[in-house]
mmCIF file of C-alpha atoms in Angstrom:
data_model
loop_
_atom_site.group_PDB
_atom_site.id
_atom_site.type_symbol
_atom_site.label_atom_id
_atom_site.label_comp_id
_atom_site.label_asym_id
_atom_site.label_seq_id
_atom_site.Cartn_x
_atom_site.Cartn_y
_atom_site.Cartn_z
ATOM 1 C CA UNK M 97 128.266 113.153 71.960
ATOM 2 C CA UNK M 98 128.068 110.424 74.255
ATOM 3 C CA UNK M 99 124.824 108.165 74.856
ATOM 4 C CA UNK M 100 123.788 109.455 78.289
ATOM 5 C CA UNK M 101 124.616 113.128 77.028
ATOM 6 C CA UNK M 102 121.644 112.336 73.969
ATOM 7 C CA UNK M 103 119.409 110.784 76.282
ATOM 8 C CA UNK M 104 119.264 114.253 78.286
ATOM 9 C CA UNK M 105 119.232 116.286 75.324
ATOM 10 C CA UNK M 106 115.785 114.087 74.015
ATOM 11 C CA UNK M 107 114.551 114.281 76.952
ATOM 12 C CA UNK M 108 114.929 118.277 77.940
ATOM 13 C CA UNK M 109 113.839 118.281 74.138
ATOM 14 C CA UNK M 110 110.834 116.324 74.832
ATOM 15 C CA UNK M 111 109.886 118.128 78.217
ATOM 16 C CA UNK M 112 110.299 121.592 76.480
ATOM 17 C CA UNK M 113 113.589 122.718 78.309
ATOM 18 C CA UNK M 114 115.572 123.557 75.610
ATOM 19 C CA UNK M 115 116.646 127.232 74.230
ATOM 20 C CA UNK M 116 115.792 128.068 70.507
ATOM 21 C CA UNK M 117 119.715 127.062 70.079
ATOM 22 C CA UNK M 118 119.647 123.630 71.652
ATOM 23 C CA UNK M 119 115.962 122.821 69.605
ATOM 24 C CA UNK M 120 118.148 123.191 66.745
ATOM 25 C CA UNK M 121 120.489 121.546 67.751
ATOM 26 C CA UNK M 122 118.553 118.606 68.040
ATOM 27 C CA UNK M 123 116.298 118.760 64.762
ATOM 28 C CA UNK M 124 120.043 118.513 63.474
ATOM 29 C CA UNK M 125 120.597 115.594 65.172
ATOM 30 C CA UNK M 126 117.596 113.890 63.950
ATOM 31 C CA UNK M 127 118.485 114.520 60.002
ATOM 32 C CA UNK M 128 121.609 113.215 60.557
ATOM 33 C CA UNK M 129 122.257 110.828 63.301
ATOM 34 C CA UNK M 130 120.463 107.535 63.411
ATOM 35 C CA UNK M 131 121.115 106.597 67.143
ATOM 36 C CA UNK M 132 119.989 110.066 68.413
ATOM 37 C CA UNK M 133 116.568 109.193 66.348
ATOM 38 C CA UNK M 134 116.136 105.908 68.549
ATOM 39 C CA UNK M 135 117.618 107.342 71.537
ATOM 40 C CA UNK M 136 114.449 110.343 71.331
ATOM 41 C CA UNK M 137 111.650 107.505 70.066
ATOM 42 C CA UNK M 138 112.926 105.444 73.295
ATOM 43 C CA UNK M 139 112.609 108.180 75.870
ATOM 44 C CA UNK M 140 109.004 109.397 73.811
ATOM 45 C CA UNK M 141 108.141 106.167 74.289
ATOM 46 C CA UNK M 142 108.909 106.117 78.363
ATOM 47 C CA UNK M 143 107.109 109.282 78.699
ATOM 48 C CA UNK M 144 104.150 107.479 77.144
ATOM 49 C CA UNK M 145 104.411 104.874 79.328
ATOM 50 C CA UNK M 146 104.929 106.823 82.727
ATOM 51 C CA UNK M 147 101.561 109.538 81.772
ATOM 52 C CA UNK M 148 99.834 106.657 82.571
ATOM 53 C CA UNK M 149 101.068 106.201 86.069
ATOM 54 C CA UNK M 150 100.692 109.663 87.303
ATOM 55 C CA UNK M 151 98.279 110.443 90.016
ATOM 56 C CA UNK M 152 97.236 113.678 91.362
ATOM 57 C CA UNK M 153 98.181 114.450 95.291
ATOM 58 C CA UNK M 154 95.002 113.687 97.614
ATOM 59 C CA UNK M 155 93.558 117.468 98.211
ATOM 60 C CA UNK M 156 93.956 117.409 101.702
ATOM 61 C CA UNK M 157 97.498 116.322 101.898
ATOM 62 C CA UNK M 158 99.010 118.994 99.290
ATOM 63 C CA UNK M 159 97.503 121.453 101.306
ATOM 64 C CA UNK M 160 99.404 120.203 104.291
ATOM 65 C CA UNK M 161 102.323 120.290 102.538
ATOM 66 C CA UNK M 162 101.867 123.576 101.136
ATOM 67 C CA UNK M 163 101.047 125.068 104.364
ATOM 68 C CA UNK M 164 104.022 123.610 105.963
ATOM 69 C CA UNK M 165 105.946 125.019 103.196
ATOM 70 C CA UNK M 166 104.337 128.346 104.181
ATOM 71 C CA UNK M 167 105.318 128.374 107.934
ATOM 72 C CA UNK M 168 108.800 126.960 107.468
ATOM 73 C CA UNK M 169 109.447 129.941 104.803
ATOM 74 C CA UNK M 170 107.992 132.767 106.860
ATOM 75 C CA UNK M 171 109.213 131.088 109.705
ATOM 76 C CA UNK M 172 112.863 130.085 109.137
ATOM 77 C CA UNK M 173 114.291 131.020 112.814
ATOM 78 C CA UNK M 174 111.584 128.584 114.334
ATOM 79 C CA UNK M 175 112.546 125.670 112.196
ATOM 80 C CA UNK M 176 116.292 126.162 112.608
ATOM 81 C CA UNK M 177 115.896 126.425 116.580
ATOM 82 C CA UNK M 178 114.070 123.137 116.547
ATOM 83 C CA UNK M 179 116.801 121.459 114.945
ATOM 84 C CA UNK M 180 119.844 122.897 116.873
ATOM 85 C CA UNK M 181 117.315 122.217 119.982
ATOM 86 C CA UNK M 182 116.857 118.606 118.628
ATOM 87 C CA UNK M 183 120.999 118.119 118.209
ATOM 88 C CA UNK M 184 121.616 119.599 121.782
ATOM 89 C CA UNK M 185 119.411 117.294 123.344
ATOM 90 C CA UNK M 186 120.242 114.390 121.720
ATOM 91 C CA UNK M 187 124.091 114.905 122.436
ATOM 92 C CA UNK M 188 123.676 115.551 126.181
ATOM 93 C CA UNK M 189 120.612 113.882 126.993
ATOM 94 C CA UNK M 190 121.382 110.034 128.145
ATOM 95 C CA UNK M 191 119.765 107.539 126.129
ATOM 96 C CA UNK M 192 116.899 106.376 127.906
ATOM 97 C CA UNK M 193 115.897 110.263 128.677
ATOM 98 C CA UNK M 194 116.021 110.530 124.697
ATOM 99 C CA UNK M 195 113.800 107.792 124.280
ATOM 100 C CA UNK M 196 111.169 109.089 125.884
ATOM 101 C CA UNK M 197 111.558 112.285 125.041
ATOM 102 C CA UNK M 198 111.349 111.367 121.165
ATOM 103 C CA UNK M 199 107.617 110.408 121.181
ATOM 104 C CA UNK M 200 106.330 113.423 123.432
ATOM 105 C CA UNK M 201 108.803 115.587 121.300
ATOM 106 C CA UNK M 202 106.540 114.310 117.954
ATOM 107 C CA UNK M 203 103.197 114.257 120.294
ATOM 108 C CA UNK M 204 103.382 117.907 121.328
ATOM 109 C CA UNK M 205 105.293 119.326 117.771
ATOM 110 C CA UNK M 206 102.417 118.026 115.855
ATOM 111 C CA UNK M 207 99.886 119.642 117.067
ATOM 112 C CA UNK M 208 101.475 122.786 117.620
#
């Protein structure tokens, strides 16, 4: 088993991925392989480390996001139109018509 393959193993073991197979598979590992023992206490020890930096999404802006995720999904002729609309223009539109056309394109789009 190669390093990198140990380090995903520890840490789908550690993030409670893993099928009854693989868990066993792993306590294994730990009874008789030294370097999978460090490589699991090393990537315990990041997932320590990195609880501390997670932050919750301001209220506001995950709902944005979700209900963007909402149109697009019940929506998906509308978004693809835009972008085939977006590629047309671009391609045949000269530049300096494109540059203006950018900002209004944003200006009107987000407050749709």
């Amino acid at each position: 088993m190669t390093r990198q393959e140990m380090h995903e193993l520890a840490l789908d073991y550690l993030q409670k991925r893993l099928t009854t197979e693989e868990k066993a598979k792993v306590f294994r590992l730990i009874e008789v392989d030294a370097e999978f023992l460090q490589v699991l206490s090393f990537e315990a020890t990041l997932l320590r480390q990195f609880e501390q930096l997670k932050t919750t999404a301001p209220a506001g802006l995950r709902k944005r996001v979700q209900e963007r995720i909402t149109a697009a999904t019940q929506n998906p002729g509308k978004v693809i139109a835009g972008q085939v609309i977006h590629y047309i223009l671009k391609g045949t539109l000269p530049q300096i018509a494109w540059a203006v056309y950018q900002p209004w394109q944003r200006r009107v789009f987000a407050y749709e």
